[in-house]
XYZ file of C-alpha atoms in Angstrom:
633
model
C 49.923 36.376 -74.133
C 46.633 36.770 -72.369
C 46.045 38.302 -68.994
C 45.824 34.980 -67.224
C 49.105 33.844 -68.743
C 50.987 37.138 -68.230
C 51.211 37.920 -64.488
C 52.669 41.384 -65.195
C 49.535 42.527 -66.977
C 47.321 44.073 -64.259
C 44.745 45.726 -66.482
C 41.292 45.080 -64.912
C 38.475 44.130 -67.213
C 34.728 44.254 -66.671
C 32.647 41.615 -64.797
C 32.902 38.041 -65.956
C 30.199 35.819 -67.427
C 29.087 34.320 -64.067
C 28.821 37.743 -62.503
C 26.686 39.042 -65.374
C 24.283 36.091 -65.046
C 23.961 36.645 -61.296
C 23.254 40.353 -61.771
C 20.497 39.556 -64.235
C 18.898 37.160 -61.754
C 18.936 39.819 -59.049
C 17.293 42.311 -61.366
C 14.457 39.895 -62.150
C 14.032 38.990 -58.458
C 13.777 42.646 -57.438
C 10.621 42.986 -59.545
C 8.681 40.558 -57.320
C 9.743 41.472 -53.778
C 9.868 44.705 -51.812
C 13.016 46.595 -50.917
C 13.026 45.497 -47.242
C 12.499 41.848 -48.099
C 15.087 42.122 -50.849
C 17.721 43.394 -48.439
C 16.913 40.613 -45.946
C 17.085 38.112 -48.783
C 20.535 39.371 -49.780
C 21.673 39.232 -46.176
C 20.513 35.684 -45.401
C 21.495 34.191 -48.761
C 24.807 35.950 -49.234
C 26.625 32.630 -49.490
C 25.146 31.847 -52.940
C 24.604 35.335 -54.459
C 28.086 36.656 -53.703
C 29.754 38.015 -56.843
C 32.628 35.917 -58.054
C 34.877 37.448 -60.701
C 36.902 34.843 -62.404
C 38.993 37.552 -64.027
C 40.019 39.319 -60.777
C 43.489 39.004 -59.390
C 44.371 36.634 -56.584
C 44.641 39.488 -54.074
C 41.181 40.760 -54.902
C 39.728 37.247 -54.596
C 41.215 36.889 -51.122
C 39.682 40.216 -50.069
C 36.320 39.210 -51.419
C 36.496 35.817 -49.665
C 37.267 37.531 -46.377
C 34.284 39.801 -46.785
C 32.064 36.899 -47.664
C 33.117 35.052 -44.518
C 32.252 38.036 -42.347
C 28.832 38.408 -43.971
C 28.220 34.673 -43.683
C 29.089 34.611 -39.987
C 26.682 37.504 -39.347
C 23.895 35.743 -41.251
C 24.474 32.496 -39.367
C 24.336 34.227 -36.028
C 21.038 35.888 -36.983
C 19.606 32.550 -38.090
C 20.641 30.880 -34.839
C 18.993 33.622 -32.803
C 15.795 33.259 -34.807
C 15.753 29.470 -34.445
C 16.432 29.677 -30.701
C 13.592 32.154 -30.258
C 11.244 29.848 -32.159
C 12.310 26.888 -30.043
C 11.628 28.831 -26.854
C 8.154 29.656 -28.113
C 7.521 25.999 -28.954
C 8.757 24.780 -25.561
C 6.423 27.107 -23.712
C 3.221 25.086 -24.289
C 0.099 26.876 -23.189
C -3.501 25.796 -22.964
C -5.926 27.259 -25.531
C -8.106 30.039 -24.211
C -11.872 30.372 -24.609
C -11.679 32.125 -27.974
C -9.422 29.457 -29.427
C -11.729 26.734 -28.146
C -14.666 28.412 -29.884
C -12.712 28.597 -33.121
C -11.810 24.909 -32.837
C -15.463 24.019 -32.390
C -16.264 25.813 -35.642
C -13.139 25.011 -37.652
C -11.421 21.822 -36.377
C -7.655 21.733 -36.262
C -5.736 19.521 -38.634
C -4.471 16.217 -37.279
C -0.827 17.279 -37.487
C -1.449 20.184 -35.116
C -3.406 17.967 -32.717
C -0.624 15.380 -32.663
C 1.980 18.046 -31.861
C -0.242 19.369 -29.084
C -0.588 15.842 -27.648
C 3.194 15.476 -27.508
C 3.648 18.892 -25.890
C 0.856 18.211 -23.391
C 2.336 14.869 -22.376
C 5.740 16.502 -21.928
C 4.231 19.140 -19.627
C 2.340 16.520 -17.588
C 5.503 14.446 -17.168
C 7.349 17.532 -15.862
C 4.395 19.385 -14.422
C 6.145 21.286 -11.655
C 8.645 22.939 -14.002
C 6.736 23.320 -17.292
C 3.169 24.060 -16.320
C 1.490 27.342 -17.060
C 1.028 29.594 -14.049
C -2.490 29.402 -12.640
C -3.449 26.223 -14.494
C -4.430 22.974 -12.815
C -3.352 19.483 -13.806
C -6.964 18.525 -14.442
C -7.148 21.109 -17.233
C -4.177 19.557 -19.012
C -5.646 16.070 -18.535
C -8.990 17.169 -19.930
C -7.357 18.660 -23.032
C -5.195 15.559 -23.527
C -8.220 13.274 -23.262
C -10.101 15.328 -25.841
C -7.161 15.353 -28.266
C -6.571 11.594 -27.908
C -10.225 10.860 -28.637
C -10.075 13.100 -31.715
C -6.753 11.913 -33.121
C -7.070 8.153 -32.485
C -10.904 7.875 -32.783
C -11.580 6.316 -29.358
C -14.631 6.886 -27.213
C -14.273 8.746 -23.942
C -14.784 5.654 -21.763
C -11.967 3.620 -23.303
C -9.489 6.522 -23.225
C -10.169 6.996 -19.501
C -9.583 3.289 -18.873
C -6.305 3.355 -20.801
C -5.131 6.495 -19.002
C -5.672 4.702 -15.685
C -3.808 1.642 -16.963
C -0.702 3.196 -18.557
C 1.631 6.055 -17.646
C 1.156 9.022 -19.947
C 4.544 8.530 -21.562
C 3.590 4.937 -22.424
C -0.015 5.632 -23.385
C 0.821 7.278 -26.702
C 3.119 4.378 -27.611
C 0.302 1.910 -26.954
C -2.175 3.893 -29.039
C 0.331 4.189 -31.872
C 1.018 0.448 -31.782
C -2.706 -0.231 -32.176
C -2.665 1.666 -35.468
C -0.113 -0.756 -36.947
C -0.917 -4.321 -37.945
C 0.993 -7.030 -36.110
C 3.353 -9.149 -38.242
C 1.947 -12.345 -39.761
C 3.121 -15.411 -37.838
C 2.729 -19.113 -38.545
C 3.207 -22.202 -36.379
C 4.991 -25.239 -37.771
C 3.041 -28.479 -37.402
C 5.704 -30.857 -36.094
C 3.343 -33.781 -36.618
C 4.099 -33.467 -40.344
C 7.328 -31.490 -40.827
C 10.190 -29.601 -39.200
C 10.554 -25.848 -39.035
C 13.804 -25.828 -41.025
C 12.285 -27.812 -43.887
C 9.143 -25.690 -43.903
C 11.150 -22.442 -43.950
C 13.216 -23.636 -46.889
C 10.120 -24.662 -48.856
C 8.465 -21.269 -48.283
C 11.638 -19.351 -49.180
C 11.722 -21.212 -52.482
C 8.175 -19.938 -53.129
C 9.224 -16.310 -52.605
C 8.313 -15.844 -48.934
C 10.506 -13.562 -46.815
C 10.528 -14.953 -43.268
C 12.528 -15.280 -40.069
C 12.279 -17.349 -36.858
C 9.763 -15.862 -34.453
C 12.105 -15.662 -31.485
C 14.247 -17.595 -29.073
C 11.219 -18.345 -26.885
C 9.496 -20.399 -29.620
C 10.863 -23.392 -31.522
C 7.979 -23.691 -33.983
C 7.091 -20.063 -34.855
C 7.973 -18.164 -38.040
C 7.311 -14.500 -38.784
C 6.518 -13.544 -42.396
C 7.423 -10.065 -43.651
C 6.208 -10.304 -47.240
C 5.287 -12.963 -49.752
C 4.792 -13.216 -53.491
C 2.159 -15.935 -52.974
C -0.882 -16.083 -50.641
C 0.329 -17.537 -47.361
C -3.048 -19.151 -46.697
C -3.187 -20.986 -50.025
C 0.219 -22.608 -50.499
C 0.506 -26.381 -50.956
C 2.285 -26.517 -47.596
C -0.665 -24.856 -45.877
C -3.259 -27.046 -47.574
C -1.305 -30.172 -46.635
C -1.306 -29.150 -42.960
C 2.374 -28.335 -42.513
C 1.666 -25.029 -40.740
C -1.104 -23.025 -39.110
C -1.719 -19.289 -39.356
C -1.672 -18.216 -35.712
C -0.868 -15.055 -33.782
C 2.273 -15.007 -31.663
C 0.271 -14.298 -28.498
C -1.747 -17.514 -28.976
C 1.424 -19.552 -28.511
C 1.805 -18.355 -24.920
C -1.103 -20.075 -23.072
C -0.328 -23.478 -24.617
C 3.334 -23.137 -23.686
C 2.258 -22.200 -20.146
C -0.092 -25.213 -19.985
C 2.751 -27.559 -21.023
C 0.638 -30.683 -21.691
C 2.318 -34.059 -21.300
C 1.910 -37.186 -23.379
C -0.958 -39.469 -22.408
C -2.898 -36.880 -20.390
C -6.587 -35.949 -20.480
C -6.816 -32.275 -21.496
C -9.803 -29.932 -21.899
C -9.852 -26.852 -24.132
C -13.017 -25.199 -22.840
C -13.256 -22.509 -25.532
C -11.440 -24.051 -28.477
C -12.569 -22.249 -31.661
C -11.013 -21.817 -34.211
C -8.656 -24.624 -33.155
C -5.176 -23.092 -33.135
C -4.521 -23.814 -29.457
C -6.201 -27.232 -29.626
C -3.972 -28.421 -32.475
C -0.900 -26.986 -30.742
C -1.774 -29.031 -27.629
C -2.142 -32.160 -29.786
C 1.205 -31.385 -31.392
C 2.942 -31.162 -27.994
C 1.238 -34.385 -26.881
C 2.295 -36.105 -30.138
C -1.241 -37.334 -30.786
C -1.323 -39.332 -27.542
C -3.770 -39.112 -24.678
C -7.084 -37.380 -25.261
C -8.154 -33.785 -25.904
C -11.724 -32.576 -25.447
C -12.268 -29.463 -27.584
C -15.426 -27.666 -26.467
C -17.063 -24.454 -27.629
C -20.462 -22.943 -26.909
C -20.892 -21.710 -30.496
C -21.739 -24.559 -32.859
C -20.974 -22.488 -35.963
C -17.427 -21.783 -34.829
C -16.799 -25.481 -34.242
C -16.780 -25.997 -38.012
C -13.391 -24.305 -38.212
C -12.129 -26.531 -35.379
C -13.171 -29.656 -37.292
C -11.494 -28.419 -40.478
C -8.198 -27.542 -38.808
C -8.086 -30.792 -36.823
C -8.470 -32.829 -40.024
C -6.061 -30.688 -42.049
C -3.280 -30.843 -39.449
C -3.585 -34.598 -38.923
C -4.763 -34.527 -35.288
C -6.278 -37.861 -34.195
C -6.609 -37.632 -30.394
C -9.296 -34.915 -30.202
C -13.007 -35.144 -29.399
C -15.078 -32.082 -30.337
C -18.223 -31.180 -28.385
C -20.692 -28.322 -28.082
C -21.646 -27.445 -24.477
C -22.001 -24.342 -22.385
C -18.713 -24.055 -20.517
C -20.486 -23.000 -17.324
C -22.251 -26.380 -17.175
C -19.357 -28.526 -18.373
C -18.469 -30.135 -14.988
C -21.906 -31.750 -15.051
C -21.003 -33.360 -18.380
C -17.432 -34.443 -17.695
C -14.672 -33.705 -15.196
C -11.448 -35.186 -13.875
C -9.106 -33.595 -16.424
C -5.365 -33.433 -15.877
C -5.080 -29.983 -17.455
C -7.606 -27.374 -18.609
C -7.105 -24.391 -20.912
C -9.619 -21.547 -20.716
C -9.295 -18.833 -23.350
C -12.244 -16.859 -22.038
C -14.424 -14.594 -24.190
C -13.505 -10.963 -23.509
C -13.940 -7.378 -24.662
C -11.037 -7.602 -27.139
C -9.189 -4.493 -25.964
C -5.874 -6.218 -26.668
C -6.574 -6.812 -30.378
C -7.692 -3.335 -31.457
C -5.292 -3.537 -34.426
C -7.359 -6.465 -35.749
C -10.764 -5.042 -34.824
C -10.800 -1.220 -34.782
C -14.524 -1.255 -33.966
C -13.564 -1.881 -30.332
C -12.451 1.767 -30.099
C -16.017 3.071 -30.055
C -18.252 0.065 -29.361
C -17.253 -0.801 -25.776
C -18.584 0.721 -22.576
C -18.718 -0.100 -18.866
C -21.642 -2.501 -19.261
C -19.715 -4.586 -21.804
C -16.709 -4.874 -19.483
C -18.834 -5.902 -16.504
C -20.798 -8.393 -18.598
C -17.609 -10.035 -19.817
C -16.127 -10.123 -16.301
C -19.229 -11.825 -14.904
C -19.148 -14.500 -17.599
C -15.427 -15.055 -17.037
C -15.938 -15.578 -13.299
C -18.518 -18.266 -14.002
C -16.306 -19.951 -16.579
C -13.182 -19.983 -14.432
C -15.005 -21.634 -11.523
C -16.395 -24.221 -13.923
C -12.922 -24.827 -15.359
C -11.436 -25.285 -11.882
C -14.170 -27.794 -11.009
C -13.269 -29.754 -14.159
C -9.658 -30.230 -13.028
C -8.646 -33.282 -11.020
C -6.468 -32.135 -8.113
C -5.317 -35.709 -7.482
C -3.797 -36.096 -10.952
C -0.291 -37.519 -10.748
C 1.093 -35.322 -13.533
C -1.346 -32.437 -13.781
C -3.964 -30.567 -11.826
C -3.239 -27.334 -13.718
C -5.454 -24.660 -15.247
C -4.338 -21.862 -17.576
C -6.607 -18.819 -17.829
C -5.987 -16.288 -20.606
C -7.755 -13.414 -22.349
C -7.004 -11.081 -25.245
C -7.965 -8.106 -23.074
C -5.852 -5.692 -21.044
C -8.620 -4.589 -18.653
C -7.999 -5.269 -14.968
C -11.676 -6.159 -14.464
C -11.301 -9.087 -16.871
C -7.889 -10.289 -15.709
C -6.570 -9.712 -12.189
C -10.036 -9.197 -10.753
C -11.258 -12.560 -12.109
C -8.118 -14.405 -10.957
C -8.393 -12.933 -7.464
C -12.041 -14.021 -7.356
C -11.054 -17.604 -8.251
C -8.408 -17.677 -5.517
C -11.062 -16.811 -2.946
C -13.693 -19.263 -4.181
C -11.684 -22.422 -4.851
C -8.702 -24.356 -3.463
C -6.200 -23.183 -6.051
C -2.944 -21.246 -6.060
C -0.979 -19.376 -8.715
C 2.265 -20.812 -10.078
C 4.839 -19.401 -12.567
C 3.769 -19.712 -16.206
C 7.256 -20.688 -17.381
C 7.932 -17.729 -19.716
C 10.872 -15.404 -19.097
C 9.308 -12.297 -20.647
C 6.167 -10.263 -20.178
C 5.164 -7.737 -17.527
C 3.955 -8.798 -14.093
C 0.271 -8.608 -13.274
C -1.100 -5.959 -10.937
C -1.253 -6.646 -7.218
C -2.874 -3.248 -6.636
C -4.848 -1.048 -9.007
C -6.452 2.206 -7.913
C -8.541 1.361 -4.829
C -8.371 -2.418 -5.337
C -5.902 -4.746 -3.620
C -5.303 -8.218 -5.038
C -3.544 -11.336 -3.780
C 0.271 -10.903 -3.686
C 0.819 -13.998 -5.871
C -0.746 -12.177 -8.828
C 2.756 -10.988 -9.647
C 3.215 -14.509 -11.110
C 0.735 -13.684 -13.896
C 1.984 -12.051 -17.087
C 0.767 -9.224 -19.319
C 1.823 -8.714 -22.947
C 1.432 -5.446 -24.849
C 1.719 -4.593 -28.556
C 4.105 -1.680 -28.020
C 6.410 -3.701 -25.742
C 6.439 -7.202 -27.242
C 5.153 -6.609 -30.801
C 2.220 -8.993 -30.309
C -1.451 -8.638 -29.448
C -2.367 -7.564 -25.944
C -2.704 -10.695 -23.819
C -3.001 -11.899 -20.210
C -1.923 -15.355 -18.952
C -2.346 -16.911 -15.486
C -1.584 -20.488 -14.395
C -3.315 -22.203 -11.448
C -2.460 -25.350 -9.504
C -5.438 -27.058 -7.858
C -4.549 -28.685 -4.530
C -7.956 -29.954 -3.363
C -11.157 -31.152 -4.995
C -13.249 -29.901 -2.049
C -15.302 -26.809 -2.777
C -14.792 -24.401 0.175
C -18.326 -22.976 0.025
C -19.968 -26.426 0.548
C -21.125 -27.167 4.092
C -19.266 -30.007 5.688
C -21.599 -31.622 7.605
C -22.116 -34.316 9.946
C -21.624 -34.963 13.654
C -19.737 -32.248 15.481
C -18.460 -30.381 12.413
C -20.016 -26.951 11.930
C -19.925 -24.593 8.998
C -18.583 -21.087 9.401
C -22.098 -19.672 9.701
C -23.041 -22.163 12.429
C -19.857 -21.483 14.331
C -20.562 -17.740 14.414
C -24.084 -18.384 15.699
C -22.750 -20.784 18.337
C -20.183 -18.284 19.630
C -22.815 -15.556 19.862
C -25.142 -17.916 21.711
C -22.511 -18.919 24.275
C -21.580 -15.295 24.948
C -25.188 -14.335 25.567
C -25.694 -17.289 27.895
C -22.622 -16.360 29.919
C -23.745 -12.736 30.233
C -27.384 -13.437 31.072
C -27.113 -16.784 32.860
C -28.635 -15.420 36.067
C -31.697 -14.071 34.255
C -32.431 -17.038 31.992
C -35.619 -18.826 32.987
C -35.190 -22.590 33.181
C -38.801 -23.588 33.653
C -40.547 -23.707 30.277
C -43.811 -21.840 29.725
C -46.908 -23.644 28.402
C -46.813 -21.560 25.193
C -43.357 -22.794 24.128
C -43.212 -25.641 21.626
C -40.959 -28.545 22.499
C -38.268 -29.661 20.070
C -38.483 -32.793 17.977
C -36.128 -34.624 20.293
C -38.367 -33.793 23.273
C -41.395 -35.195 21.478
C -39.595 -38.442 20.766
C -38.540 -38.850 24.366
C -42.045 -38.144 25.681
C -44.024 -40.394 23.360
C -41.863 -43.498 23.763
C -42.473 -45.197 27.097
C -39.678 -46.891 28.964
C -37.034 -44.416 27.889
C -35.022 -42.066 30.061
C -37.684 -39.379 29.948
C -40.163 -41.661 31.729
C -37.686 -42.945 34.240
C -36.870 -39.440 35.403
C -40.374 -38.971 36.741
C -40.167 -42.034 39.107
C -39.067 -41.796 42.718
C -35.291 -41.768 43.046
C -34.804 -42.320 46.752
C -31.826 -44.617 46.542
C -30.524 -43.399 43.150
C -31.175 -46.676 41.271
C -33.315 -44.994 38.665
C -30.639 -42.414 37.955
C -27.990 -45.120 37.445
C -30.221 -46.999 35.071
C -30.807 -43.840 33.072
C -27.087 -43.192 32.793
C -26.455 -46.710 31.522
C -29.109 -46.349 28.851
C -27.729 -43.055 27.603
C -24.204 -44.339 27.128
C -25.341 -46.290 24.097
C -26.336 -43.194 22.119
C -24.248 -40.195 23.035
C -25.056 -38.145 19.948
C -28.829 -38.472 20.398
C -28.684 -37.080 23.912
C -30.371 -33.685 24.061
C -28.238 -32.686 27.023
C -25.526 -30.066 26.788
C -22.883 -28.669 29.092
C -24.314 -25.173 29.022
C -27.810 -26.293 30.058
C -26.394 -28.378 32.873
C -24.487 -25.334 34.055
C -27.694 -23.301 34.151
C -29.401 -25.971 36.162
C -26.611 -25.873 38.760
C -26.686 -22.106 39.045
C -30.445 -22.018 39.677
C -30.563 -24.540 42.467
C -33.432 -22.894 44.297
C -35.633 -23.100 41.270
C -34.780 -26.791 41.015
C -35.981 -27.432 44.564
C -39.269 -25.600 43.954
C -39.915 -27.626 40.838
C -39.199 -30.897 42.650
C -41.678 -29.977 45.358
C -44.437 -29.568 42.754
C -43.819 -33.024 41.182
C -46.201 -35.889 42.030
C -44.936 -38.585 44.352
C -45.689 -41.568 42.063
C -45.938 -41.578 38.296
C -47.906 -44.398 36.621
C -47.994 -45.552 33.030
C -51.221 -43.585 32.492
C -49.361 -40.376 33.309
C -47.398 -40.734 30.057
C -50.670 -40.153 28.174
C -51.483 -36.943 30.019
C -52.437 -33.737 28.283
C -49.908 -31.683 26.336
C -50.123 -28.768 28.737
C -49.292 -30.927 31.767
C -46.219 -32.319 29.999
C -44.902 -28.869 29.153
C -45.090 -27.664 32.749
C -42.608 -30.041 34.296
C -40.971 -32.192 31.654
C -38.560 -29.616 30.359
C -37.063 -28.887 33.771
C -37.124 -32.525 34.808
C -34.983 -33.390 31.826
C -32.512 -30.740 32.822
C -32.374 -32.214 36.302
C -31.527 -35.561 34.767
C -28.931 -33.988 32.491
C -27.304 -32.435 35.494
C -26.611 -35.881 36.882
C -25.114 -37.238 33.635
C -21.514 -36.360 32.776
C -20.979 -38.406 29.614
C -21.352 -35.550 27.124
C -19.470 -33.149 29.361
C -16.596 -35.603 29.619
C -16.383 -35.889 25.865
C -16.303 -32.119 25.470
C -18.421 -32.301 22.322
C -21.777 -30.998 21.218
C -24.123 -32.830 18.865
C -26.491 -31.388 16.326
C -29.547 -31.730 18.599
C -27.814 -29.839 21.399
C -26.915 -27.058 19.020
C -30.498 -26.821 17.801
C -31.859 -26.568 21.312
C -29.433 -23.812 22.198
C -30.357 -22.000 19.000
C -34.087 -22.309 19.828
C -33.452 -20.908 23.271
C -31.766 -17.887 21.742
C -34.669 -17.295 19.385
C -37.216 -17.564 22.175
C -35.171 -15.209 24.307
C -35.158 -12.682 21.473
C -38.917 -13.079 21.016
C -39.603 -12.380 24.697
């Protein structure tokens, strides 16, 4: 009976086979490492080099297991201390000193180290009061973060600064990471030819893995992978769907065109939004698809024919001049040209090719286009009068700034776009303050909504009158005229006692004065005749009632004549007793001496204009001339 079968046999043999193999491994390992490292190795890896003797008794195995547990617990505690110390060192982020910066300039750091430093730096900036290094300013951390972001993500300094102003630091890295990933491929079902369910089934049968785009769209499909080219299937060639980004669905849904309307797509290439509008209108009404680039219109023509659209007219005009060509549209869609900062995933060249001049140039063009688009809308449309403005940019200068400019220049207001997702537009950004209704606009970001960066605003036009145009006739003054009039009245009230009523020979009479002097038989001639019994004055008043607006008299001048009564008496004493018809042909100098005051004396007797409480254009001109002459003196 062997030892294992006979429990009474307690004779101990030598080490077993497993123990001998382990001892041999230790001997070989000792040749390559030093004694200190070897002891540490035995201590930290005691759980797998412990000697197990299969031939030992049960009591000895229990003792050995107990010893192993004690050694293992000691090793684990040492490992935990080491890991905790390393974590403390990692948490304490510090800025690189001058020597480290010089080394980095010679030998650049690897991208993995830079990315870890970006994360640590952002964490410190988000909790600056508790995690900052003593004696360091926030600007130093910001400067290092900006440098690392430019290096890691390959952006220029200008664009990184713009993005840092736009996003919180915790969100900035997410946005930059999202721009490194391509957006999912999306297609739009053409309901003029098929239904989404039938199209999805046909594509699944061809090996396409797809899903519905989302609850907010009834025609969108997102494609994950495909065994066939999505842009060359028989369904695509027959016009059953259109390759279109998810963000391009949004402005057309916000526009919400109705059947039978007249719609303008001011910047239509390559035709995705135009065909979507035709699809919603069910090929009724009329769509004018315009684009300033004739070469890009070729794609519009191809897509319109392929998708079976029959209600679209394609034209090639500059959008800024389009109201001169055609206007009176029920709805207008303006997808304005922009800097493309929302589609960096599609065009990585934007990272380094854009600067401040490009942003300002785009913003200026967009302001011109949006005013032109507003002028093309018919405010009196029974079902429309709407404009949708959108860009594929996230810059405030190209979005909120342009919308706020349009609100000031035209009779429009912002209305909800009809989408229940997206972030509200800015009503304040840095030192700028925008109209409060800009919260009705919507922003879309790649890291938040998994679509290209986009901006959408919807206007409602409530008047076809352009506010900057002067209104003009009769007693209606523009804003500029009203300011001049108020200033004139104030100066007359302050200096009424010092204003000279009698005109000097050097002053030129107004056009109205010349007309009154050259035509005989008018009121100007009758004033010079003797008025002993007042018959001449009555006759003059009767004549003037027929043309109130042409009267050069004004309430302010009559008031001046009353205040300077003494001067009136002196002037009357100098007048001739009888005035003949030949006196009307007297010299120009003789007319200027007395005619101006004599007219004012006649005006003082008439109360027709004063009773009406109005002032005509001629009266305003005379008051304005008086102010100019007063300033010249």
